[in-house]
């Protein structure tokens, strides 16, 4: 609180200075209706649901070198996350930054990216209530045009969920980090970065849920809890509700990444060597590897990505690794997001993009991933993961595959824009009470520009989805559910002044049908201010960013108001 008070004093002093420039960004969200707790047509339970969320971003520039940012939040309730209604919780994020040609210093919440995030990538995303930043001090020094030295120190609490459908976080741990890096750029050798990170996690079993969340960490703890062991005594004490000691997990991460050109290829390589403690256990070794290769072959842009993450007993906190997965914009396809395992996953992605006849663009994507092989698991080839045949040998790998093909462009004298795609999603995770999911989606997007400057936009999507539950004893089919989903939205934009949109979302399961109609009116008061009014219902579903997913609650028979302004 002393640090915050000092910073706000500095802010106030700067406001009255003639060299100070200050601007604001405000967003208000209000909603009152019914929350859908079972969004599928076979279980549409509802309960009262409302929110009132206010976010104020303040950007202050003092001269050419000093910048101060703070985010204030009053939310009772927010759309998604914990309440922030008291003065002690008003300040959500803040940092003070000084920069010139040679030095950059930042004090406060640290939002930084090193490499592709294999060791350190902190960010905030209000839409999914995600913030993995630490509070502390960072420093960058540009020794020469091609050499940069960086350091960072910080600590903070990391909040997360045992189930992505929970509205508020229910788990947390404390994290502290000390980081140092050196960047070097050479005209023909490319860009190099070496980074060393030392991190410490404080694990309180009552707050982290390690004895209840059935992950690889849970099963490792279970296997090590032998009769007479200290770990078994801790587990029993936890079950009895007694105080269990806090464990300190030490992590040392050496990270090297290199970006260079080799003929027609743009190549990026990122490797992390990690020594870390098992929770209530000994030190083990893990690694992370990521590479991306881009080339242009006969006018076709081709990108290949590969990931190999192997830290199965480590809780990911200050890193956000490359997902090697296509995050599309389709409403229906995005509801079948892949269940990422950043501690134990191998993945491939191939993406291509080709222009035809100057007005047609073709793009395609193939993504697949699976877990590492462990003792007792069959050795499978990449062709078997591509085939994704239902087989007892493949189930232990939790395989995933997604194929996407799209054609888009402008036609009719650039009056009509079209995007037509086909998406096929497959994921086999029926073990541990999961399910095998198959979904075929046909998303389309159309825009017609009217002669007076207005426009009409339409999204038309169809999806057929099958969910299979198997018997884990003999892999026989225990149950099968088949869904048919349709999504339509039509918008009219009048001279860029206002937009009227109608939504219709329909899901059919067996003889049950559920529908979510809605209308939205958005008015642009000026180029920096917008107000939107929504009435109706919206189906809930996953929203993902960089592999972090949160299940937004469904909304029925209610009103939403959103106001945004820059001033």
Coordinates of C-alpha atoms in Angstrom, one line a residue:
X1 CA 0.0 0.0 0.0
X2 CA 2.9 2.3 0.6
X3 CA 4.2 1.7 -2.9
X4 CA 0.8 2.4 -4.4
X5 CA 0.4 5.6 -2.3
X6 CA 3.8 6.8 -3.5
X7 CA 3.0 6.1 -7.1
X8 CA -0.4 7.9 -6.9
X9 CA 1.3 10.9 -5.3
X10 CA 3.7 11.0 -8.2
X11 CA 0.8 10.8 -10.6
X12 CA -1.0 13.7 -8.9
X13 CA 2.1 15.8 -8.9
X14 CA 2.5 15.1 -12.6
X15 CA -1.1 16.0 -13.5
X16 CA -0.5 19.6 -12.4
X17 CA 2.7 19.9 -14.5
X18 CA 2.4 21.5 -17.9
X19 CA 4.4 18.7 -19.5
X20 CA 1.9 16.0 -18.6
X21 CA -0.5 14.3 -21.0
X22 CA -3.2 12.1 -19.6
X23 CA -5.9 10.1 -21.3
X24 CA -8.5 7.6 -20.1
X25 CA -10.2 4.5 -21.4
X26 CA -13.5 3.5 -19.8
X27 CA -15.6 0.4 -20.2
X28 CA -18.8 -0.4 -18.5
X29 CA -20.8 -3.7 -18.7
X30 CA -24.2 -4.3 -17.2
X31 CA -26.3 -7.4 -17.5
X32 CA -29.4 -8.8 -15.9
X33 CA -31.0 -12.1 -16.8
X34 CA -30.7 -15.8 -16.3
X35 CA -27.4 -17.8 -16.3
X36 CA -27.6 -21.1 -18.1
X37 CA -25.7 -23.6 -16.0
X38 CA -26.3 -26.5 -18.4
X39 CA -25.9 -25.1 -21.9
X40 CA -26.7 -28.3 -23.8
X41 CA -30.2 -28.8 -24.9
X42 CA -30.6 -31.9 -22.7
X43 CA -30.0 -29.9 -19.5
X44 CA -30.9 -26.2 -19.7
X45 CA -30.9 -25.3 -16.0
X46 CA -30.9 -21.6 -15.2
X47 CA -30.5 -19.3 -12.2
X48 CA -30.6 -15.6 -11.6
X49 CA -27.5 -13.9 -13.1
X50 CA -26.4 -10.2 -13.1
X51 CA -23.2 -8.2 -13.4
X52 CA -22.0 -4.6 -13.2
X53 CA -18.4 -4.3 -14.3
X54 CA -16.5 -1.0 -14.6
X55 CA -12.9 -0.7 -15.9
X56 CA -11.0 2.6 -16.1
X57 CA -7.5 2.6 -17.7
X58 CA -5.5 5.7 -17.0
X59 CA -2.5 6.5 -19.2
X60 CA -0.2 9.3 -18.1
X61 CA 2.8 10.6 -20.1
X62 CA 5.2 13.0 -18.3
X63 CA 7.5 14.5 -20.9
X64 CA 9.1 12.1 -23.4
X65 CA 10.5 9.6 -20.9
X66 CA 8.0 8.8 -18.1
X67 CA 4.8 6.8 -18.5
X68 CA 2.4 5.7 -15.8
X69 CA -0.4 3.2 -16.3
X70 CA -3.1 2.1 -13.9
X71 CA -6.3 0.1 -14.2
X72 CA -9.1 0.7 -11.8
X73 CA -11.9 -1.8 -11.4
X74 CA -15.2 -1.7 -9.7
X75 CA -17.2 -4.9 -10.4
X76 CA -20.0 -6.2 -8.4
X77 CA -20.2 -8.8 -10.0
X78 CA -17.9 -8.8 -13.0
X79 CA -18.9 -10.8 -16.1
X80 CA -16.4 -13.4 -15.1
X81 CA -14.2 -13.4 -12.1
X82 CA -14.1 -12.2 -8.5
X83 CA -15.9 -9.2 -7.1
X84 CA -13.9 -6.0 -6.7
X85 CA -16.1 -3.5 -4.8
X86 CA -13.9 -2.2 -2.0
X87 CA -11.3 0.6 -1.9
X88 CA -8.6 -1.9 -1.0
X89 CA -9.3 -3.8 -4.3
X90 CA -9.9 -0.8 -6.6
X91 CA -6.5 -0.8 -8.1
X92 CA -6.3 -3.8 -10.4
X93 CA -3.0 -3.2 -12.3
X94 CA -0.4 -0.5 -12.3
X95 CA 3.2 0.2 -13.4
X96 CA 5.5 3.2 -13.8
X97 CA 7.9 3.2 -16.7
X98 CA 11.0 5.3 -17.6
X99 CA 12.7 4.9 -21.0
X100 CA 15.2 6.6 -23.2
X101 CA 17.5 5.6 -26.0
X102 CA 19.6 3.3 -23.7
X103 CA 17.6 2.3 -20.7
X104 CA 14.1 1.1 -19.9
X105 CA 12.9 0.7 -16.2
X106 CA 9.5 -0.5 -15.1
X107 CA 8.1 -0.7 -11.6
X108 CA 4.8 -2.4 -10.8
X109 CA 2.9 -5.2 -12.6
X110 CA 5.3 -6.8 -15.0
X111 CA 3.8 -7.7 -18.5
X112 CA 6.7 -8.9 -20.5
X113 CA 7.4 -11.4 -23.3
X114 CA 10.8 -13.1 -23.8
X115 CA 11.2 -15.2 -26.9
X116 CA 7.9 -17.0 -27.6
X117 CA 7.0 -17.3 -23.9
X118 CA 8.7 -20.6 -23.1
X119 CA 10.1 -19.2 -19.9
X120 CA 8.4 -15.9 -19.3
X121 CA 5.3 -14.4 -20.8
X122 CA 2.9 -12.5 -18.5
X123 CA -0.3 -11.0 -19.8
X124 CA -3.8 -9.8 -18.8
X125 CA -7.0 -10.8 -20.5
X126 CA -10.2 -9.5 -18.9
X127 CA -12.4 -11.6 -21.1
X128 CA -11.3 -14.8 -19.5
X129 CA -10.3 -13.3 -16.1
X130 CA -6.6 -14.2 -16.6
X131 CA -3.6 -12.4 -15.2
X132 CA -0.3 -14.1 -14.5
X133 CA 1.8 -11.0 -13.9
X134 CA 4.1 -10.5 -10.9
X135 CA 4.7 -7.2 -9.2
X136 CA 8.3 -6.0 -9.1
X137 CA 11.0 -4.3 -11.1
X138 CA 12.4 -4.8 -14.6
X139 CA 15.4 -3.3 -16.3
X140 CA 16.6 -3.2 -19.9
X141 CA 19.9 -1.7 -21.1
X142 CA 20.8 -1.3 -24.7
X143 CA 24.6 -1.6 -24.7
X144 CA 24.9 -1.3 -28.5
X145 CA 22.5 -1.4 -31.4
X146 CA 22.7 -5.2 -31.4
X147 CA 23.1 -6.1 -27.7
X148 CA 20.5 -5.8 -25.0
X149 CA 20.7 -6.9 -21.4
X150 CA 17.5 -7.4 -19.3
X151 CA 16.7 -8.3 -15.7
X152 CA 13.5 -8.7 -13.8
X153 CA 12.6 -9.5 -10.2
X154 CA 9.1 -9.8 -8.8
X155 CA 6.5 -11.8 -6.8
X156 CA 2.8 -12.2 -6.6
X157 CA -0.2 -14.5 -6.2
X158 CA -1.4 -16.5 -9.1
X159 CA -5.1 -17.3 -9.2
X160 CA -6.7 -20.1 -11.3
X161 CA -9.7 -22.5 -11.4
X162 CA -10.2 -26.1 -10.7
X163 CA -12.9 -26.1 -13.3
X164 CA -13.1 -23.6 -16.2
X165 CA -16.8 -23.3 -15.8
X166 CA -16.5 -21.7 -12.3
X167 CA -17.3 -18.0 -12.3
X168 CA -14.7 -17.2 -9.6
X169 CA -11.2 -18.5 -9.1
X170 CA -11.0 -21.1 -6.3
X171 CA -7.2 -22.0 -6.4
X172 CA -4.1 -19.9 -5.9
X173 CA -0.3 -20.1 -5.2
X174 CA 2.5 -17.7 -4.5
X175 CA 5.2 -17.2 -7.1
X176 CA 8.5 -15.2 -7.1
X177 CA 10.9 -14.9 -9.9
X178 CA 14.4 -13.6 -10.7
X179 CA 15.3 -13.3 -14.4
X180 CA 18.2 -12.3 -16.5
X181 CA 18.7 -12.3 -20.3
X182 CA 21.0 -11.2 -23.1
X183 CA 19.9 -10.5 -26.7
X184 CA 22.3 -10.3 -29.6
X185 CA 21.5 -9.5 -33.2
X186 CA 23.8 -10.2 -36.2
X187 CA 23.2 -9.2 -39.8
X188 CA 23.6 -12.7 -41.2
X189 CA 23.6 -15.0 -38.1
X190 CA 20.2 -13.7 -37.0
X191 CA 18.8 -13.0 -33.5
X192 CA 19.9 -14.8 -30.4
X193 CA 18.5 -14.7 -26.9
X194 CA 19.7 -16.5 -23.7
X195 CA 17.7 -16.3 -20.6
X196 CA 18.1 -17.7 -17.1
X197 CA 15.1 -17.8 -14.8
X198 CA 15.0 -18.8 -11.1
X199 CA 11.5 -19.2 -9.8
X200 CA 10.0 -20.3 -6.4
X201 CA 6.5 -21.5 -5.8
X202 CA 4.8 -21.8 -2.4
X203 CA 2.4 -24.7 -2.6
X204 CA -0.4 -24.8 0.1
X205 CA -2.4 -28.0 -0.6
X206 CA -5.5 -26.3 0.8
X207 CA -5.2 -23.5 -1.8
X208 CA -3.8 -25.3 -4.8
X209 CA -6.1 -28.4 -4.8
X210 CA -3.2 -30.8 -5.6
X211 CA -4.9 -33.6 -3.6
X212 CA -8.2 -33.2 -5.4
X213 CA -7.6 -32.2 -9.0
X214 CA -6.9 -35.4 -10.9
X215 CA -4.0 -34.3 -13.0
X216 CA -0.6 -35.9 -13.6
X217 CA 0.6 -34.1 -10.4
X218 CA -2.2 -35.8 -8.5
X219 CA -1.4 -39.3 -9.8
X220 CA 2.3 -38.8 -9.1
X221 CA 1.5 -37.8 -5.5
X222 CA -0.8 -40.8 -5.2
X223 CA 2.0 -43.2 -6.4
X224 CA 4.5 -41.7 -4.0
X225 CA 2.1 -41.9 -1.0
X226 CA 3.4 -45.3 0.1
X227 CA 2.5 -46.7 3.6
X228 CA 4.7 -45.1 6.2
X229 CA 5.8 -42.2 4.0
X230 CA 5.6 -38.5 5.0
X231 CA 3.5 -37.8 1.9
X232 CA 0.9 -40.3 3.0
X233 CA 0.7 -38.6 6.4
X234 CA 0.2 -35.2 4.7
X235 CA -2.5 -36.7 2.4
X236 CA -4.4 -38.1 5.4
X237 CA -4.1 -34.8 7.3
X238 CA -5.5 -33.0 4.3
X239 CA -8.4 -35.4 4.1
X240 CA -9.1 -34.8 7.8
X241 CA -9.1 -31.0 7.3
X242 CA -6.0 -30.6 9.4
X243 CA -3.3 -28.0 8.7
X244 CA -0.8 -29.3 6.1
X245 CA 2.7 -27.8 5.7
X246 CA 3.5 -25.6 2.8
X247 CA 6.0 -26.9 0.2
X248 CA 8.5 -24.8 -1.6
X249 CA 9.1 -25.7 -5.2
X250 CA 12.3 -24.4 -6.8
X251 CA 12.6 -24.0 -10.6
X252 CA 15.7 -23.2 -12.7
X253 CA 15.0 -22.5 -16.4
X254 CA 17.7 -22.1 -19.0
X255 CA 16.2 -20.8 -22.3
X256 CA 17.9 -20.3 -25.7
X257 CA 16.1 -19.1 -28.8
X258 CA 17.4 -18.3 -32.3
X259 CA 15.7 -16.7 -35.3
X260 CA 17.5 -16.8 -38.6
X261 CA 17.2 -17.1 -42.4
X262 CA 18.5 -20.0 -44.4
X263 CA 17.9 -19.5 -48.1
X264 CA 14.1 -19.3 -48.6
X265 CA 13.4 -20.4 -45.0
X266 CA 12.6 -18.3 -42.0
X267 CA 13.5 -20.5 -39.0
X268 CA 12.8 -20.0 -35.3
X269 CA 14.1 -22.4 -32.6
X270 CA 13.3 -22.2 -28.9
X271 CA 14.6 -24.6 -26.3
X272 CA 14.2 -24.6 -22.5
X273 CA 16.1 -26.9 -20.0
X274 CA 14.3 -27.0 -16.7
X275 CA 15.3 -28.4 -13.3
X276 CA 12.4 -28.3 -10.9
X277 CA 11.2 -29.9 -7.7
X278 CA 8.2 -32.3 -7.6
X279 CA 5.7 -31.1 -5.1
X280 CA 6.7 -32.7 -1.8
X281 CA 9.4 -34.6 -3.7
X282 CA 12.9 -34.5 -5.2
X283 CA 14.3 -32.5 -8.1
X284 CA 13.6 -33.7 -11.6
X285 CA 14.6 -32.6 -15.1
X286 CA 12.2 -31.4 -17.8
X287 CA 12.3 -29.6 -21.1
X288 CA 10.3 -27.5 -23.6
X289 CA 11.0 -27.2 -27.3
X290 CA 9.3 -25.2 -30.0
X291 CA 10.3 -24.5 -33.6
X292 CA 8.6 -22.7 -36.5
X293 CA 9.6 -22.7 -40.2
X294 CA 8.1 -20.5 -42.9
X295 CA 8.8 -20.5 -46.6
X296 CA 7.1 -19.4 -49.8
X297 CA 6.9 -22.1 -52.4
X298 CA 5.6 -21.1 -55.9
X299 CA 3.4 -18.4 -54.4
X300 CA 2.1 -20.5 -51.5
X301 CA 3.1 -19.4 -47.9
X302 CA 3.7 -22.5 -45.8
X303 CA 4.3 -22.6 -42.1
X304 CA 5.2 -25.6 -40.0
X305 CA 5.2 -25.6 -36.2
X306 CA 6.4 -28.3 -33.8
X307 CA 6.2 -28.4 -30.0
X308 CA 7.5 -30.9 -27.4
X309 CA 6.7 -30.0 -23.8
X310 CA 7.7 -32.4 -21.0
X311 CA 7.3 -31.0 -17.5
X312 CA 4.4 -33.1 -16.3
X313 CA 4.8 -32.4 -12.6
X314 CA 5.1 -28.6 -12.8
X315 CA 2.3 -26.0 -12.5
X316 CA 2.6 -23.4 -15.3
X317 CA 2.5 -19.9 -13.9
X318 CA 4.7 -17.1 -15.5
X319 CA 5.0 -18.7 -18.9
X320 CA 2.5 -19.0 -21.8
X321 CA 3.9 -21.4 -24.4
X322 CA 3.1 -21.4 -28.1
X323 CA -0.1 -23.4 -28.5
X324 CA 0.6 -24.8 -32.0
X325 CA -3.1 -24.7 -32.7
X326 CA -5.4 -22.6 -34.9
X327 CA -7.6 -20.3 -32.9
X328 CA -10.4 -19.5 -35.4
X329 CA -13.2 -16.9 -35.4
X330 CA -16.0 -19.4 -36.0
X331 CA -18.7 -19.2 -33.2
X332 CA -19.6 -22.9 -33.4
X333 CA -16.1 -24.3 -34.1
X334 CA -14.5 -22.4 -31.2
X335 CA -16.8 -24.1 -28.7
X336 CA -14.8 -27.3 -29.2
X337 CA -11.4 -26.1 -28.0
X338 CA -8.6 -28.5 -27.6
X339 CA -7.7 -29.4 -24.0
X340 CA -4.1 -28.3 -23.8
X341 CA -1.6 -30.0 -21.5
X342 CA 1.4 -27.6 -21.4
X343 CA 3.3 -30.1 -19.2
X344 CA 3.0 -33.1 -21.4
X345 CA 2.3 -32.7 -25.1
X346 CA 3.8 -33.2 -28.5
X347 CA 2.2 -31.3 -31.4
X348 CA 2.4 -30.4 -35.1
X349 CA 0.8 -27.7 -37.1
X350 CA 0.9 -27.1 -40.9
X351 CA -0.6 -23.9 -42.3
X352 CA -0.7 -22.8 -45.9
X353 CA -2.0 -19.7 -47.7
X354 CA -2.4 -19.2 -51.5
X355 CA -3.7 -16.4 -53.6
X356 CA -5.5 -17.3 -56.9
X357 CA -6.5 -14.9 -59.7
X358 CA -5.9 -11.9 -57.5
X359 CA -9.3 -12.1 -55.8
X360 CA -9.5 -15.6 -54.3
X361 CA -7.5 -16.7 -51.3
X362 CA -7.2 -20.3 -50.2
X363 CA -5.9 -21.3 -46.8
X364 CA -5.7 -24.5 -44.9
X365 CA -4.6 -25.8 -41.5
X366 CA -3.8 -29.2 -39.9
X367 CA -3.2 -29.4 -36.2
X368 CA -2.6 -32.5 -34.1
X369 CA -1.1 -33.3 -30.7
X370 CA -0.8 -36.1 -28.1
X371 CA 0.9 -36.9 -24.8
X372 CA 4.3 -38.5 -24.4
X373 CA 4.7 -42.2 -24.3
X374 CA 5.0 -43.7 -20.8
X375 CA 5.7 -47.2 -19.6
X376 CA 3.0 -49.6 -20.7
X377 CA 1.8 -47.5 -23.6
X378 CA 2.1 -48.7 -27.2
X379 CA 4.5 -47.0 -29.5
X380 CA 2.5 -45.3 -32.2
X381 CA 3.6 -43.5 -35.4
X382 CA 2.5 -40.0 -36.6
X383 CA 0.4 -41.7 -39.3
X384 CA -1.7 -43.4 -36.6
X385 CA -2.3 -40.1 -34.9
X386 CA -3.3 -38.6 -38.2
X387 CA -5.8 -41.4 -38.8
X388 CA -7.2 -41.0 -35.2
X389 CA -8.9 -44.4 -35.4
X390 CA -10.7 -45.4 -32.2
X391 CA -8.4 -48.0 -30.7
X392 CA -7.5 -49.0 -27.1
X393 CA -3.8 -48.3 -27.9
X394 CA -4.4 -44.7 -28.8
X395 CA -6.6 -43.7 -25.9
X396 CA -3.7 -43.3 -23.4
X397 CA -2.3 -40.5 -25.6
X398 CA -5.3 -38.2 -25.4
X399 CA -4.9 -37.4 -29.1
X400 CA -6.3 -34.4 -30.9
X401 CA -6.6 -33.5 -34.6
X402 CA -8.2 -30.6 -36.3
X403 CA -8.4 -29.9 -40.1
X404 CA -9.6 -26.6 -41.6
X405 CA -10.0 -25.4 -45.2
X406 CA -11.2 -22.0 -46.3
X407 CA -11.8 -19.9 -49.4
X408 CA -12.3 -16.1 -49.1
X409 CA -12.1 -13.0 -51.2
X410 CA -13.9 -10.0 -52.8
X411 CA -16.1 -10.4 -55.9
X412 CA -18.8 -8.5 -57.9
X413 CA -16.6 -5.4 -58.3
X414 CA -15.4 -5.6 -54.7
X415 CA -19.0 -5.2 -53.5
X416 CA -19.2 -8.7 -51.9
X417 CA -16.8 -10.3 -49.5
X418 CA -17.2 -14.0 -48.7
X419 CA -15.5 -16.5 -46.5
X420 CA -16.5 -20.2 -46.7
X421 CA -14.8 -22.8 -44.6
X422 CA -15.0 -26.4 -43.4
X423 CA -13.6 -27.5 -40.0
X424 CA -13.3 -31.0 -38.6
X425 CA -12.4 -31.5 -34.9
X426 CA -11.5 -34.8 -33.2
X427 CA -10.4 -35.4 -29.7
X428 CA -10.2 -38.6 -27.7
X429 CA -10.1 -38.0 -24.0
X430 CA -12.7 -40.4 -22.6
X431 CA -10.4 -41.6 -19.8
X432 CA -10.8 -39.9 -16.4
X433 CA -14.5 -39.3 -17.1
X434 CA -13.9 -37.4 -20.3
X435 CA -15.4 -38.1 -23.7
X436 CA -14.5 -38.6 -27.4
X437 CA -15.7 -35.6 -29.4
X438 CA -16.1 -35.3 -33.2
X439 CA -17.4 -32.1 -34.7
X440 CA -17.9 -31.0 -38.4
X441 CA -18.5 -27.3 -38.8
X442 CA -19.3 -25.3 -41.9
X443 CA -18.7 -21.6 -41.1
X444 CA -19.5 -18.8 -43.6
X445 CA -19.1 -15.0 -43.5
X446 CA -20.6 -12.5 -46.0
X447 CA -20.4 -8.7 -46.3
X448 CA -22.3 -6.7 -48.9
X449 CA -21.2 -3.1 -49.4
X450 CA -24.2 -0.8 -50.3
X451 CA -23.7 2.1 -52.7
X452 CA -24.5 4.7 -50.0
X453 CA -21.6 3.5 -47.8
X454 CA -23.6 1.3 -45.5
X455 CA -23.1 -2.5 -45.4
X456 CA -24.9 -5.7 -44.5
X457 CA -23.0 -8.5 -42.7
X458 CA -24.1 -12.1 -42.2
X459 CA -22.6 -15.1 -40.4
X460 CA -24.2 -18.5 -41.3
X461 CA -22.8 -21.6 -39.5
X462 CA -23.8 -25.2 -39.2
X463 CA -22.3 -28.0 -37.1
X464 CA -22.8 -31.7 -36.5
X465 CA -21.2 -33.0 -33.3
X466 CA -21.0 -36.4 -31.7
X467 CA -19.9 -37.1 -28.1
X468 CA -19.1 -40.7 -27.2
X469 CA -18.6 -42.1 -23.7
X470 CA -16.8 -45.5 -23.5
X471 CA -16.6 -48.2 -20.9
X472 CA -13.0 -48.0 -19.6
X473 CA -12.9 -51.8 -18.9
X474 CA -13.5 -53.1 -22.4
X475 CA -13.7 -49.8 -24.5
X476 CA -17.3 -50.6 -25.5
X477 CA -19.7 -47.8 -26.3
X478 CA -21.5 -46.7 -23.1
X479 CA -23.4 -43.7 -24.5
X480 CA -23.5 -41.5 -27.6
X481 CA -25.0 -38.0 -28.0
X482 CA -25.5 -36.4 -31.3
X483 CA -26.0 -32.6 -31.6
X484 CA -27.0 -30.4 -34.5
X485 CA -26.1 -26.7 -34.1
X486 CA -27.0 -23.7 -36.3
X487 CA -25.9 -20.1 -35.8
X488 CA -27.1 -17.1 -37.8
X489 CA -26.4 -13.4 -37.4
X490 CA -27.4 -10.5 -39.7
X491 CA -26.1 -6.9 -39.2
X492 CA -26.9 -3.7 -40.9
X493 CA -24.4 -0.9 -40.5
X494 CA -25.7 2.6 -41.3
X495 CA -23.0 5.0 -42.6
X496 CA -20.7 3.8 -39.7
X497 CA -23.0 5.6 -37.3
X498 CA -25.0 2.7 -35.9
X499 CA -25.4 -1.1 -36.3
X500 CA -28.4 -3.3 -35.7
X501 CA -27.8 -7.1 -35.4
X502 CA -30.0 -10.1 -35.0
X503 CA -28.7 -13.4 -33.6
X504 CA -30.1 -16.8 -33.6
X505 CA -28.4 -19.9 -32.0
X506 CA -30.1 -23.3 -32.1
X507 CA -29.0 -26.7 -30.7
X508 CA -30.9 -29.9 -31.2
X509 CA -30.2 -33.1 -29.2
X510 CA -32.5 -36.1 -29.6
X511 CA -36.0 -34.7 -29.4
X512 CA -34.9 -31.7 -27.4
X513 CA -34.3 -28.3 -29.0
X514 CA -33.1 -25.2 -27.4
X515 CA -32.9 -21.7 -29.0
X516 CA -31.0 -18.5 -28.1
X517 CA -32.4 -15.5 -30.1
X518 CA -31.1 -11.9 -29.5
X519 CA -30.9 -8.4 -30.8
X520 CA -28.1 -5.9 -30.4
X521 CA -28.1 -2.2 -31.2
X522 CA -24.7 -0.4 -31.2
X523 CA -24.4 3.4 -31.6
X524 CA -21.2 5.2 -32.2
X525 CA -21.4 8.6 -30.4
X526 CA -18.1 9.5 -32.0
X527 CA -15.0 7.8 -33.2
X528 CA -13.9 7.1 -29.6
X529 CA -17.2 6.3 -27.9
X530 CA -19.7 3.4 -28.4
X531 CA -22.7 2.2 -26.6
X532 CA -24.3 -1.2 -27.2
X533 CA -27.7 -2.6 -26.0
X534 CA -28.5 -6.3 -26.2
X535 CA -31.7 -8.1 -25.4
X536 CA -32.3 -11.8 -25.6
X537 CA -30.3 -14.9 -25.0
X538 CA -26.8 -16.2 -25.7
X539 CA -25.4 -19.7 -25.5
X540 CA -22.4 -20.1 -23.3
X541 CA -19.1 -21.7 -24.3
X542 CA -15.4 -21.6 -24.2
X543 CA -13.4 -18.5 -25.0
X544 CA -9.7 -19.1 -25.5
X545 CA -6.6 -16.9 -25.7
X546 CA -3.1 -18.3 -26.1
X547 CA -4.3 -21.7 -25.0
X548 CA -6.0 -20.5 -21.8
X549 CA -9.7 -21.2 -22.0
X550 CA -12.6 -20.1 -19.8
X551 CA -16.2 -21.1 -20.1
X552 CA -18.4 -18.0 -20.4
X553 CA -21.8 -18.5 -18.8
X554 CA -24.8 -18.8 -21.0
X555 CA -27.4 -15.9 -20.7
X556 CA -31.1 -16.1 -21.1
X557 CA -34.0 -13.6 -21.4
X558 CA -32.0 -10.6 -20.2
X559 CA -30.5 -7.2 -21.0
X560 CA -26.9 -6.3 -21.5
X561 CA -25.5 -2.8 -21.8
X562 CA -21.9 -2.1 -22.8
X563 CA -20.3 1.4 -22.9
X564 CA -16.8 2.1 -24.2
X565 CA -15.0 5.4 -24.4
X566 CA -11.6 6.9 -25.0
X567 CA -11.1 10.4 -23.6

